[in-house]
Every structure is written in structure tokens, then in C-alpha cells.
Coordinates of C-alpha atoms and ligand atoms in Angstrom, one line a residue:
M1 CA 31.2 117.6 180.0
I2 CA 34.1 119.9 180.0
H3 CA 35.8 122.2 182.5
I4 CA 36.4 125.1 181.0
R5 CA 36.8 129.2 181.6
I6 CA 36.0 132.5 180.6
N7 CA 37.5 136.1 181.8
D8 CA 36.5 135.1 186.0
Q9 CA 33.8 132.4 185.0
E10 CA 34.3 128.2 185.6
L11 CA 31.8 126.8 183.3
K12 CA 30.7 123.1 182.5
V13 CA 30.7 122.7 179.0
P14 CA 29.3 120.1 176.1
E15 CA 32.5 118.1 174.7
G16 CA 32.8 119.7 170.4
I17 CA 31.0 123.0 171.8
T18 CA 32.5 125.9 170.6
V19 CA 33.9 129.3 172.3
V20 CA 31.0 131.5 170.7
E21 CA 29.0 129.0 172.3
A22 CA 29.9 128.4 175.8
A23 CA 30.9 131.8 176.3
H24 CA 26.9 132.3 174.9
E25 CA 25.8 130.4 178.3
A26 CA 29.0 131.9 180.5
G27 CA 26.2 135.6 178.9
V28 CA 28.8 136.8 177.6
K29 CA 28.2 137.9 173.8
I30 CA 31.2 137.3 171.3
P31 CA 30.3 139.8 167.8
T32 CA 30.8 137.8 164.8
L33 CA 29.5 138.6 161.5
C34 CA 30.4 135.5 158.5
H35 CA 29.3 133.4 161.4
L36 CA 25.7 132.0 161.3
D37 CA 24.4 128.9 163.1
L38 CA 20.4 128.5 162.2
H39 CA 20.4 125.2 163.5
D40 CA 16.4 125.2 162.8
I41 CA 17.3 124.5 159.3
K42 CA 20.8 122.5 159.4
M43 CA 22.8 125.6 158.0
V44 CA 25.9 126.2 159.6
N45 CA 28.1 129.0 157.8
Q46 CA 31.8 129.0 159.7
T47 CA 33.7 130.5 157.1
A48 CA 35.7 132.5 160.2
S49 CA 36.9 135.0 156.9
C50 CA 35.8 138.2 158.8
R51 CA 37.7 137.8 162.1
V52 CA 35.3 140.1 164.2
C53 CA 35.1 137.3 166.9
M54 CA 39.1 137.4 168.3
V55 CA 39.4 136.1 171.6
E56 CA 43.0 135.5 174.1
L57 CA 43.5 132.2 174.9
V58 CA 45.6 132.1 178.9
D59 CA 48.3 129.4 179.0
A60 CA 48.5 127.4 181.9
S61 CA 51.1 130.0 183.5
G62 CA 48.5 132.6 182.8
N63 CA 50.3 134.6 179.6
R64 CA 47.9 135.6 177.1
N65 CA 49.7 134.3 174.1
R66 CA 47.2 133.6 171.0
L67 CA 44.5 135.1 169.2
V68 CA 42.0 132.7 167.5
P69 CA 38.4 133.1 166.2
A70 CA 35.5 132.1 168.5
C71 CA 33.2 130.5 165.9
V72 CA 35.2 127.8 164.6
T73 CA 37.5 127.1 167.6
K74 CA 36.5 124.1 169.9
A75 CA 36.6 124.1 173.5
H76 CA 38.3 121.7 175.7
E77 CA 39.1 120.3 178.7
G78 CA 41.4 123.0 181.2
M79 CA 40.6 126.0 178.1
A80 CA 40.9 129.4 179.6
V81 CA 39.7 132.5 177.4
R82 CA 40.0 135.9 177.2
T83 CA 37.3 137.9 175.9
D84 CA 37.5 141.3 177.4
T85 CA 41.4 142.0 176.8
I86 CA 42.7 145.4 175.1
R87 CA 44.0 143.0 172.5
A88 CA 41.0 141.3 171.5
I89 CA 38.8 144.2 171.6
T90 CA 41.6 146.1 169.3
A91 CA 41.5 143.1 167.2
R92 CA 38.0 142.7 166.7
R93 CA 37.8 146.4 166.2
M94 CA 40.6 146.3 163.3
A95 CA 38.5 143.6 161.4
V96 CA 35.7 146.0 161.5
E97 CA 37.6 148.2 160.6
L98 CA 39.8 146.3 157.5
L99 CA 36.2 145.7 156.6
L100 CA 34.9 148.9 156.0
S101 CA 38.2 150.5 153.9
N102 CA 36.4 149.0 151.6
H103 CA 32.9 149.6 151.6
P104 CA 31.5 151.9 149.7
N105 CA 30.3 155.1 152.0
E106 CA 26.4 155.5 150.9
C107 CA 24.6 153.2 155.0
F108 CA 22.6 157.1 154.0
T109 CA 21.1 156.1 150.6
C110 CA 21.6 152.4 151.3
P111 CA 18.4 150.1 151.5
K112 CA 19.8 147.7 154.4
N113 CA 20.1 151.5 156.2
L114 CA 19.4 150.1 160.0
E115 CA 18.8 146.9 159.0
C116 CA 22.7 146.1 158.5
E117 CA 24.6 143.9 160.1
L118 CA 27.7 145.2 159.5
Q119 CA 26.4 149.0 159.9
S120 CA 25.5 147.7 164.1
L121 CA 28.9 146.1 164.6
A122 CA 30.9 149.1 163.8
E123 CA 28.6 150.8 166.3
E124 CA 29.0 148.0 168.9
L125 CA 32.2 148.2 168.9
N126 CA 33.0 151.9 168.3
V127 CA 34.8 152.2 165.6
R128 CA 35.3 155.7 165.1
E129 CA 37.5 156.1 162.3
I130 CA 38.8 153.6 159.3
R131 CA 42.5 154.6 159.6
W132 CA 42.9 152.9 156.2
E133 CA 41.9 153.5 152.6
G134 CA 41.0 150.7 151.2
E135 CA 40.9 149.2 147.7
R136 CA 37.6 150.3 146.3
M137 CA 35.2 147.6 144.1
D138 CA 33.5 148.9 141.3
Y139 CA 31.7 146.9 139.8
P140 CA 27.9 147.4 137.9
K141 CA 25.1 146.3 140.2
D142 CA 23.7 143.5 138.4
L143 CA 19.9 144.3 137.8
S144 CA 19.2 142.4 135.3
S145 CA 16.4 139.9 136.7
D146 CA 13.6 141.3 138.1
A147 CA 13.8 139.9 141.5
I148 CA 17.2 140.1 143.0
V149 CA 19.8 142.9 142.5
K150 CA 23.0 142.1 143.6
D151 CA 25.9 144.8 144.5
S152 CA 29.3 143.1 145.0
N153 CA 30.6 146.7 146.1
K154 CA 29.3 145.8 148.8
C155 CA 29.6 141.8 149.4
I156 CA 32.2 141.6 152.7
Y157 CA 32.8 137.9 151.6
C158 CA 31.4 136.6 153.9
R159 CA 29.9 133.5 152.2
R160 CA 26.7 132.7 154.0
C161 CA 24.5 133.4 150.2
E162 CA 26.6 130.5 149.2
T163 CA 26.3 128.2 152.4
M164 CA 22.2 128.6 151.6
C165 CA 22.4 128.5 148.1
N166 CA 24.6 125.0 147.8
E167 CA 23.9 123.5 150.9
V168 CA 20.5 124.3 152.2
Q169 CA 19.2 124.6 148.6
T170 CA 21.3 123.1 147.4
C171 CA 21.2 125.6 143.8
G172 CA 24.4 125.6 143.5
I173 CA 24.4 129.3 141.6
L174 CA 26.9 131.4 143.7
S175 CA 30.5 130.9 144.7
G176 CA 33.8 133.2 145.5
I177 CA 34.6 134.8 142.9
G178 CA 38.4 136.8 142.3
R179 CA 41.2 137.4 144.9
G180 CA 41.9 140.3 147.3
F181 CA 40.2 143.2 147.3
E182 CA 38.2 142.1 144.4
A183 CA 36.8 139.0 145.4
F184 CA 33.4 138.6 146.1
V185 CA 30.6 136.1 145.8
G186 CA 28.2 135.5 142.6
P187 CA 27.4 133.2 140.0
A188 CA 29.8 131.2 137.9
F189 CA 32.0 133.1 135.7
N190 CA 30.0 135.8 137.0
I191 CA 27.4 136.2 134.8
P192 CA 24.0 137.8 135.1
M193 CA 21.3 136.5 137.6
V194 CA 19.3 136.2 134.7
E195 CA 21.4 134.1 132.9
S196 CA 22.1 131.5 135.9
S197 CA 19.8 129.0 137.7
C198 CA 18.9 131.1 140.3
T199 CA 15.5 130.3 142.1
Y200 CA 14.9 133.9 143.4
C201 CA 14.0 131.9 146.5
G202 CA 15.5 135.2 148.3
Q203 CA 16.9 133.2 151.1
C204 CA 20.2 134.1 150.1
V205 CA 19.2 137.8 150.6
Q206 CA 17.9 136.9 154.2
V207 CA 21.2 135.6 155.4
C208 CA 23.2 138.5 153.7
P209 CA 23.8 141.1 156.5
T210 CA 25.0 143.9 154.6
A211 CA 23.2 145.0 150.8
A212 CA 25.1 142.7 148.3
L213 CA 22.1 141.1 147.4
T214 CA 18.9 142.6 148.3
E215 CA 15.5 142.7 146.4
A216 CA 14.2 144.9 143.5
Y217 CA 13.0 147.8 144.6
H218 CA 9.4 148.2 143.0
V219 CA 7.7 150.8 145.4
D220 CA 7.8 153.5 143.4
K221 CA 5.9 152.1 141.0
V222 CA 3.1 151.6 143.5
W223 CA 3.3 155.6 144.3
E224 CA 3.0 155.8 140.4
A225 CA 0.1 154.4 139.9
I226 CA -1.5 155.5 143.2
N227 CA -1.0 158.8 142.1
D228 CA -2.8 158.2 138.6
P229 CA -6.4 159.6 138.8
D230 CA -7.2 157.3 136.3
K231 CA -6.0 153.7 137.4
H232 CA -8.1 151.5 139.6
V233 CA -5.2 150.3 142.0
I234 CA -6.2 146.9 143.6
V235 CA -3.9 145.9 146.6
Q236 CA -3.9 142.0 147.6
T237 CA -1.6 140.8 150.8
A238 CA -0.7 137.0 151.4
P239 CA -1.5 134.8 153.8
A240 CA 2.1 135.7 155.4
I241 CA 2.2 139.3 155.7
R242 CA -0.3 139.8 158.6
V243 CA 1.9 138.3 160.9
A244 CA 5.2 139.6 160.6
L245 CA 4.7 143.4 159.3
G246 CA 3.9 144.0 162.6
E247 CA 7.7 143.5 163.5
L248 CA 9.1 146.6 161.2
F249 CA 7.0 148.6 163.9
G250 CA 8.8 147.2 166.9
M251 CA 6.0 144.5 167.5
E252 CA 6.2 141.6 168.9
P253 CA 7.0 139.1 166.3
G254 CA 3.9 136.6 166.1
T255 CA 1.9 139.3 166.2
I256 CA -1.5 139.8 163.9
V257 CA -1.7 142.5 162.2
T258 CA -4.5 141.8 159.7
G259 CA -6.7 144.9 160.8
K260 CA -4.1 147.4 161.4
M261 CA -2.6 146.2 157.4
V262 CA -5.5 146.9 155.8
T263 CA -6.5 150.5 157.7
A264 CA -3.0 151.4 156.4
L265 CA -3.9 150.3 152.9
K266 CA -6.6 152.5 152.9
R267 CA -5.4 155.3 154.5
M268 CA -2.1 155.0 151.5
G269 CA -5.3 155.3 148.8
F270 CA -5.2 152.1 147.2
D271 CA -9.1 152.0 145.7
A272 CA -10.0 148.3 147.0
V273 CA -8.1 146.8 149.4
F274 CA -8.5 142.7 149.0
D275 CA -6.7 139.2 150.3
T276 CA -4.9 136.5 148.4
D277 CA -6.1 134.6 150.6
F278 CA -9.2 134.6 148.4
G279 CA -6.9 133.5 145.3
A280 CA -5.8 130.5 147.8
D281 CA -9.8 129.3 148.7
L282 CA -9.9 129.6 144.7
T283 CA -6.8 127.6 144.2
I284 CA -7.9 124.9 147.2
M285 CA -11.3 124.9 144.6
E286 CA -9.2 123.7 141.3
E287 CA -6.3 121.8 143.4
A288 CA -9.1 119.7 145.2
S289 CA -10.9 119.2 142.2
E290 CA -7.7 118.2 140.1
L291 CA -6.4 116.2 143.0
I292 CA -10.1 113.8 142.9
Y293 CA -9.8 114.3 139.0
R294 CA -6.8 112.2 138.6
I295 CA -7.0 109.7 141.7
Q296 CA -10.6 108.3 140.1
N297 CA -9.5 108.9 136.5
N298 CA -6.2 107.0 137.4
K299 CA -4.0 109.9 136.1
T300 CA -0.4 110.7 136.5
L301 CA 0.3 111.2 140.6
P302 CA 1.4 112.6 143.0
I303 CA 0.0 116.0 142.4
L304 CA 2.3 118.5 143.4
T305 CA 1.2 122.2 144.6
S306 CA 2.5 124.8 142.4
C307 CA 1.7 127.5 144.3
C308 CA 4.9 128.6 145.2
P309 CA 7.4 130.1 142.2
A310 CA 10.7 129.7 143.9
W311 CA 9.6 125.7 143.5
V312 CA 8.3 126.2 140.3
K313 CA 11.6 127.1 138.8
F314 CA 14.0 124.6 141.2
I315 CA 11.6 121.8 139.3
E316 CA 11.6 123.2 135.5
H317 CA 15.9 123.2 135.8
Q318 CA 16.7 120.6 138.3
F319 CA 13.7 117.9 137.3
P320 CA 12.0 118.7 133.7
E321 CA 11.3 114.9 133.5
L322 CA 8.9 115.2 136.4
L323 CA 7.1 118.5 134.9
E324 CA 3.7 116.4 134.7
V325 CA 2.8 116.5 138.3
P326 CA 3.1 120.0 139.6
S327 CA -0.5 121.4 139.6
T328 CA -1.7 123.0 136.4
C329 CA -3.1 125.5 139.0
K330 CA -1.3 129.3 138.8
S331 CA -0.5 130.6 142.3
P332 CA -3.4 132.0 144.2
H333 CA -2.0 135.5 143.7
I334 CA -1.8 135.0 140.3
M335 CA -5.2 133.4 140.2
F336 CA -6.5 137.0 142.2
G337 CA -5.0 138.6 139.2
T338 CA -7.0 137.2 136.4
I339 CA -10.5 137.1 138.8
A340 CA -9.5 141.1 139.1
K341 CA -9.5 141.9 135.5
T342 CA -12.2 139.9 134.5
Y343 CA -15.0 138.9 136.2
Y344 CA -14.4 142.0 139.4
A345 CA -13.5 144.4 135.9
E346 CA -16.9 143.6 134.2
K347 CA -19.2 143.7 138.2
N348 CA -17.8 146.9 138.4
G349 CA -17.9 148.2 134.8
I350 CA -14.4 149.0 135.5
D351 CA -12.6 148.9 131.5
P352 CA -9.6 146.0 133.1
D353 CA -6.7 148.1 131.5
N354 CA -6.6 150.9 134.0
I355 CA -7.1 148.2 136.6
V356 CA -3.4 148.1 138.2
V357 CA -2.9 144.9 141.0
V358 CA -0.8 145.2 143.4
S359 CA 0.4 141.8 145.3
I360 CA 1.9 142.5 148.3
M361 CA 4.3 139.1 149.0
P362 CA 6.7 137.8 151.8
C363 CA 8.6 136.9 148.9
I364 CA 11.1 137.7 146.1
A365 CA 10.3 134.7 143.4
K366 CA 6.7 136.3 143.0
K367 CA 8.1 139.3 141.5
A368 CA 10.0 137.2 138.6
E369 CA 6.9 134.6 138.3
A370 CA 4.4 137.9 137.8
K371 CA 6.0 138.2 134.7
R372 CA 6.9 135.0 133.6
P373 CA 5.7 134.6 129.7
E374 CA 2.7 132.2 130.0
L375 CA 1.0 134.5 132.5
T376 CA 1.4 137.9 130.8
K377 CA 0.4 137.0 127.3
D378 CA -3.1 138.5 127.9
E379 CA -2.5 142.0 129.8
H380 CA -5.7 141.3 131.7
N381 CA -4.9 138.0 133.1
N382 CA -1.9 139.0 135.5
V383 CA -0.8 140.8 138.3
D384 CA 0.7 144.2 138.2
I385 CA 3.4 145.2 140.4
V386 CA 4.6 142.7 143.2
V387 CA 6.3 144.7 146.7
T388 CA 7.5 142.9 149.7
T389 CA 6.6 142.9 153.2
R390 CA 10.0 145.0 154.1
E391 CA 9.1 147.3 150.9
L392 CA 5.1 147.5 152.0
G393 CA 7.0 148.5 155.8
A394 CA 8.8 151.3 154.2
M395 CA 6.1 152.7 152.5
I396 CA 3.6 152.9 155.3
K397 CA 6.6 155.0 156.8
E398 CA 6.9 156.9 154.2
A399 CA 3.7 157.8 154.1
G400 CA 4.3 158.7 158.1
I401 CA 1.2 156.7 158.9
E402 CA 1.6 155.3 162.9
F403 CA 1.3 152.0 161.9
V404 CA 1.0 150.4 166.1
N405 CA -1.8 152.8 166.8
L406 CA -4.1 152.1 163.8
P407 CA -7.9 151.1 164.4
E408 CA -8.7 147.8 163.0
S409 CA -9.9 147.4 159.6
E410 CA -12.2 144.4 157.9
Y411 CA -10.9 143.8 153.8
D412 CA -13.2 145.1 151.2
R413 CA -16.1 142.6 149.0
P414 CA -16.0 140.5 147.4
L415 CA -12.7 139.0 147.1
G416 CA -12.2 139.8 150.6
E417 CA -14.4 137.3 151.7
T418 CA -11.5 133.7 153.3
T419 CA -11.7 131.3 155.5
G420 CA -9.0 129.7 157.8
A421 CA -7.7 127.5 154.9
S422 CA -6.3 130.0 153.1
V423 CA -4.8 131.7 156.3
I424 CA -2.4 128.1 156.5
F425 CA -1.1 128.7 152.7
G426 CA 1.3 130.7 154.7
T427 CA 3.0 128.2 156.9
T428 CA 4.5 124.4 155.7
G429 CA 2.7 122.1 155.3
G430 CA -0.7 124.3 155.3
V431 CA -1.6 124.4 151.6
I432 CA -2.4 120.4 151.2
E433 CA -3.5 120.4 154.9
A434 CA -6.3 123.5 152.9
A435 CA -6.7 120.9 149.9
V436 CA -7.7 118.0 153.1
R437 CA -10.0 119.7 154.8
T438 CA -11.6 120.3 151.0
A439 CA -11.1 116.9 149.6
Y440 CA -11.7 115.0 152.7
E441 CA -15.6 116.2 152.3
W442 CA -15.9 115.7 148.2
M443 CA -14.7 112.7 148.1
T444 CA -16.7 111.4 151.0
G445 CA -19.7 113.2 151.2
E446 CA -19.1 113.5 155.3
E447 CA -18.9 116.6 157.1
L448 CA -14.9 116.8 158.3
K449 CA -15.6 117.6 162.1
N450 CA -11.8 118.2 162.7
V451 CA -10.0 120.7 161.0
E452 CA -6.6 120.1 162.1
F453 CA -4.2 117.8 161.0
E454 CA -1.1 117.7 163.0
Q455 CA 1.0 115.4 161.0
L456 CA 1.0 117.7 158.7
R457 CA 2.5 120.4 160.8
G458 CA 5.2 121.6 162.2
M459 CA 8.4 123.0 161.2
D460 CA 10.6 119.9 160.1
G461 CA 12.2 120.6 156.7
F462 CA 10.4 116.7 155.1
K463 CA 8.0 115.7 156.4
K464 CA 5.9 111.9 155.3
A465 CA 1.9 111.0 156.2
T466 CA -1.0 109.1 155.9
V467 CA -4.2 110.7 156.0
R468 CA -7.6 108.6 155.9
V469 CA -10.1 110.1 153.5
G470 CA -13.5 107.4 153.6
D471 CA -11.5 104.4 152.4
K472 CA -8.6 105.7 151.2
D473 CA -5.2 106.6 152.6
L474 CA -3.7 109.9 151.0
R475 CA 0.2 109.5 151.7
I476 CA 1.1 113.2 151.3
G477 CA 4.7 114.2 151.4
I478 CA 5.8 117.4 152.8
A479 CA 9.2 119.5 152.0
S480 CA 10.4 123.0 153.1
G481 CA 13.5 124.4 151.7
L482 CA 14.8 123.5 148.4
G483 CA 17.3 120.7 149.9
N484 CA 14.7 118.9 150.9
A485 CA 12.3 119.1 147.7
R486 CA 15.7 117.4 146.2
E487 CA 15.7 114.7 148.6
L488 CA 11.9 114.1 148.0
L489 CA 11.8 114.8 144.4
E490 CA 14.4 112.2 143.9
E491 CA 12.4 109.9 146.1
I492 CA 9.9 110.3 143.6
R493 CA 11.7 109.8 140.5
E494 CA 13.5 106.6 141.9
G495 CA 10.4 105.1 143.0
K496 CA 10.9 105.0 146.6
D497 CA 8.5 106.5 148.3
K498 CA 4.3 106.5 146.9
Y499 CA 2.6 109.7 147.4
D500 CA -0.7 111.1 146.2
A501 CA -0.4 114.9 147.1
I502 CA 2.8 116.7 147.7
E503 CA 3.7 120.4 149.2
I504 CA 6.9 121.9 148.2
M505 CA 7.6 125.3 149.5
A506 CA 11.6 127.1 148.6
C507 CA 11.3 128.3 152.1
P508 CA 12.4 126.4 155.2
G509 CA 9.8 126.8 156.8
G510 CA 7.6 128.1 154.2
C511 CA 6.7 131.3 153.4
I512 CA 6.5 132.8 156.8
A513 CA 9.8 132.9 156.3
G514 CA 10.2 134.1 152.7
G515 CA 12.7 136.5 151.3
G516 CA 11.2 138.6 151.8
Q517 CA 9.9 139.0 154.5
P518 CA 11.3 141.2 157.9
Y519 CA 15.1 140.5 158.4
H520 CA 15.0 137.5 161.4
H521 CA 18.4 138.1 161.2
G522 CA 19.3 134.0 161.6
N523 CA 16.6 133.4 164.4
Y524 CA 14.1 131.3 164.2
E525 CA 12.4 131.9 167.1
I526 CA 10.5 134.6 165.0
V527 CA 9.6 131.9 162.0
K528 CA 8.3 130.2 164.7
K529 CA 6.1 132.7 166.7
R530 CA 4.7 133.8 163.1
Q531 CA 4.0 130.2 162.2
E532 CA 1.8 129.9 165.3
A533 CA 0.1 133.6 164.6
I534 CA -0.7 131.5 161.5
Y535 CA -2.5 128.5 163.0
Q536 CA -4.1 130.9 165.3
E537 CA -5.5 133.4 162.7
D538 CA -6.7 130.6 161.4
R539 CA -9.0 129.7 164.3
N540 CA -9.8 132.4 165.1
K541 CA -12.0 132.5 161.7
K542 CA -15.8 131.8 161.4
L543 CA -15.3 129.3 158.1
R544 CA -12.1 126.9 157.9
K545 CA -12.9 125.3 154.5
S546 CA -12.1 127.0 151.3
H547 CA -15.6 125.6 149.5
E548 CA -17.4 127.6 152.4
N549 CA -16.2 130.6 151.3
P550 CA -19.7 132.3 150.2
E551 CA -17.7 135.0 147.8
I552 CA -16.3 131.9 146.2
L553 CA -19.3 129.8 145.4
K554 CA -21.1 133.0 144.0
L555 CA -17.7 132.9 141.9
Y556 CA -18.5 129.9 140.4
K557 CA -22.3 130.1 140.0
E558 CA -22.1 133.4 138.1
Y559 CA -18.6 133.2 136.2
L560 CA -17.0 130.6 136.3
G561 CA -19.2 127.6 136.0
E562 CA -18.1 124.2 137.5
P563 CA -14.4 123.7 139.2
F564 CA -11.5 122.5 137.1
G565 CA -14.8 123.1 133.8
E566 CA -14.0 125.3 131.0
V567 CA -14.0 128.8 131.7
A568 CA -11.2 128.1 135.1
H569 CA -9.5 126.1 132.6
R570 CA -9.2 128.7 130.3
L571 CA -8.8 131.7 133.1
L572 CA -7.3 129.9 136.1
H573 CA -4.6 127.1 134.5
T574 CA -1.2 127.3 133.3
H575 CA 1.4 125.0 132.0
F576 CA 5.5 125.1 132.7
E577 CA 8.3 125.3 130.8
E578 CA 11.9 125.5 130.2
Ligands
HC0_1 FE1 2.8 132.2 150.1 FE2 0.9 131.6 148.2 S1 1.2 131.3 150.2 S2 2.6 131.4 148.0 O1 3.6 131.0 150.6 O2 -0.4 129.4 147.5 O3 4.6 134.4 149.0 O4 2.3 134.0 152.4 O5 1.0 134.6 149.0 O6 0.3 133.5 145.5 O7 -2.1 132.3 148.7 C1 3.8 133.6 149.6 C2 2.3 133.2 151.3 C3 1.1 133.9 148.7 C4 0.6 132.6 147.0 C5 -0.8 131.8 148.7 C6 0.5 130.4 147.3
SF4_2 FE1 20.7 130.7 145.8 FE2 18.1 131.1 146.0 FE3 19.7 133.4 146.5 FE4 18.9 132.5 143.8 S1 18.2 133.0 145.4 S2 21.2 132.6 144.2 S3 17.9 129.8 144.1 S4 19.6 131.1 147.4

């Protein structure tokens, strides 16, 4: 421990700590912008480029003699720091003023209005004028992808996205381009995002403090569909939405808002409100069957879950030689779309051409997934519009619905009947746990009494576990975050460790921390609360194994035949390419 002084407080702090961290221990907040320390996922962005955290050092004679950026200045024995002098305050305010001097003046219409960290800082630091008009950038927006919009004019060069993409996700898409006023972060040679190997995981969007990176906005398409009297508009909600949507309305992170969300969707005018969890239960029927088939027929193992579209893109770009490993199952929301436009359409006598399927997802990559050529070649075979949790929140506000006071309602049937197994898809480890619950009973013929597999849970980015199933030990690998996925895939490629089944989710923590979820502004405690809520929602369910879902069993009996059979293959499976 070392002794330092911050303002008038004497402190004992661990060696190696930065001045920002030491000040935090003293209850003093030093504002930061580029700085981001996500220790839960081992990411530290310490570029010190914004200079918003300037403080004054005081020498042994009591003279204030130097301004330093607190985020990269390490505390040392006997150090004295003042955060509250006019010089420090002016320097911080000036840093924000300079950033604003070449920032587009369009807060009213900006997608990050009221969520922008630069805007909040300007308010927090009492910036009341911009004294120097800077040179403006005038780059066109990159609207090339269906998922991400890049507006380089709003880039403040904090490089958080770059650290996230390169160090956490190991995708290497983003880096600094240009000099001076014209500098911004983008793909090499500033090629359009769609031509890069971007996975659309959206983690760069989650950490961007401004609106330089945002999701492609599809709210208007949904309103158009709802307002078209010829269309039967179905909405499905992903597992992770229900534990995060409330945050957009000031509710505590981890509040479960399933019933209120269903009421809101009904009031917004959707013709049927269903649950992606139904698609997740269906996925388990297929994936568990595929796992057992591969084990019993000595086919390629491990099997990898294929429901995360960013992860699928990652393996296509980065490990094409391993493409036979992922399960051929379509992802749950795409399976759902297929069933809505076949089984549900036939059962209700609706022309599939008049059905519009809207997916509410915590994910940005789902927007691009829904447009993949192999999933769109049959027009009755897909999801039409994908909007994120944030876009849903915006629609609820736009519709004038007072979310917090809503009564609760139930999903419609039959595609709204679900089990606890499908809810846990929303967190890292959940898909494989759900698959094990079913595979166990199918492989042993015995009832699984305790459905909670602690060894598959938690926020660790890379977990290895063994689950005893009858006389077989199933070796399981779980990775969340693409850097961890890379480690796991390299192990498989090099034959370093053997697995029977593997789950990969591109976002650290799984879909609960997806690129389309409410901004957590770097606070992983929020993500942990969402995870606890997911497991609570599982415990709230009467049925907790996918193969016990009565509507799923009816779907196979009336329409699909056997799991992993001919019809199921045609409708619910796909292939991967690049
Ligand atoms: Fe997920 Fe999904 S669990 S990817 O994390 O598998 O986005 O929530 O909807 O499709 O079900 C996201 C979440 C889903 C899908 C499901 C899967
Ligand atoms: Fe990198 Fe993911 Fe952002 Fe693409 S979406 S640039 S892969 S962090």
C-alpha cells in the first residue's frame, strides 16, 4: 500500500493504481470519456486521447505545477493531487469544448440523444459556449450493411471501439485512419463495413460514447407493417429482452418485465405476440437430436451451437476449415419465422405472403442474419424485420405507452408456449444447459431431477466442464466473447482438448449483453443482474425442459414428424458458407 493525498484527503491505496481509481476510492469523481475499464471482460481502453480527466499535481513545497491525465497517471508514494482547482476544471472543460468544436451540431436528431456520453459531459462540466469553431468533417454515413451504421463525423477518436474489436473480439476490423481534424476510426482503407470481415457483433456500438457507431434503424418499417390492413403482423421477443427492456423506462436492471412487454406489444397493434423462446425449445429438439445422432454414428464432434449469427460469421471468416462443426440448425428466431409462415399460416388460413414476422432482438447481427441469402431464398422462410431492444423501447415511448404502469399479459398461443430451458438461452452457457436437460433424458431414458447445472453457469468468458450423462461423460466448452471463441477454436483445430459439445456467443456474457441492449455504459454489474433475472425467470416456469413443451410436441405430431427427420431438415436446418 502507498500513501497519497487527493484534495484534502489522506489515503492508503494499493500500489499500481491510477489517479482516477484512487480518487474513486476517496469518493471523488474525475470525469473520463475515452477511458473504459471493463475488468469483467478484461478490457481496458487507456488511450488518454480525450484529456477530459486532467488533474493538477502538487509538489513537496505545495506548488501546483503540472496538469496530468488522471486515467494513465499511476499513484506513487507521497503523491499529492488536486482535482478541484480552477486550472484543472478549466482544462477539463476546454477538452470537451475542443471536442465539440468539430462535432456535428445535431443533438436533437441524433440517435444517441440523451444517451451520448459527450453530451452528458458537456452538461456535467458546465460547458455553456464553444469558443472556437473547428474544421468540420464531412464524410458520408456508411449505410452499407443491414446491421451497423458508421457516422465518422461523430467519431471523437477515443478508440474504445478499436480496443473492443481488436483486443476483446479479436476481429481486427477497426483502426485509426487519417490525421488531425480528419481522423476517425474505421475499417482499413475505409472500405464499407459490408466489405470488411465485421461480424456485426455490435460490441463496438455498445462502447461507442457518441453516435459514430449505431445500429441500422428499422422502426419505421415496423410501423408501416402494423398500419397496413392487408398484413398479419406477428412479433416475437428474444429471451434476453425481458430482463433489460425495463431499464429504458428507469426500472432497476434485472427487473423481469415479460408481462408488461407483452401488453405493450398488444397495445401497439401487433396481430399476434409470440416468443422466440418457442423457437429456442424447437432448436433444442433439433440440436439435442443432432448431438445424439453424431455421438451414436461416430460423426464429427464436437457439435457447436449455431444460434449466434455474429459467431457464425466469425467462424466463416476466421476458421473456414472448421465449418463442418457448427450444428446445421437455423437460429431460434429464424426457425420461428419459418414455422410462422408455414404451420401457423396453414392452421389459421392466412396467406404467408401477407404475414410479416418482426423479431425483437438484443442483437445487431440478427438484422444481417435475417438477410442471409440461404435464409431468404424461400420467401416463406424467414423473418422480415429485426429491431433491437433499444428500438422497441423507442417505439413504446413513441406510442405514448406508460410502460412502468402497464398490467401484465400472456403471450398468444400456440407459438407463445415456452419452457425455462428456452429462457436461459439469453445468457452464456444457457443454450448448452438447455440441450443437456433434453439430451440427458433422451440418452438415459431417466428423469433428470436437478435441472440446474452450476458448472455451466457464470460470467467467465471461457468455461470447460464435464457432465455425466448415463455411462458417458459429456465434455463441454463454453465461450462468450469472440476472443475466447478464438481460443476455444484454436484448441479444437490443434486437437489440444476434446469436446463433445460447444456453445459460443459473440457477446461477452451472451445475449443479455448484446449490441442492441440498453447501453450499460461499461457497468458490468448491470449485465450480471440481467443474468440473475434470466435464471429467476427459468425458476418461475412450470416446465423447464424443452421436450416437455406441449405445443412443440403438437407441432411435431401435426406437422414436422420426427425431430431431425425429413420435414424438420427441410424447414429448420441450413448450411454455412464463405
Ligand atoms: Fe439470443 Fe437466441 S438466445 S441468439 O442470445 O439461440 O439475439 O436473447 O434470441 O435466435 O432464442 C439473441 C437472446 C436470441 C436466437 C434465441 C438463440
Ligand atoms: Fe468489430 Fe464487432 Fe464492431 Fe464488427 S461489430 S467492427 S466485429 S466489434
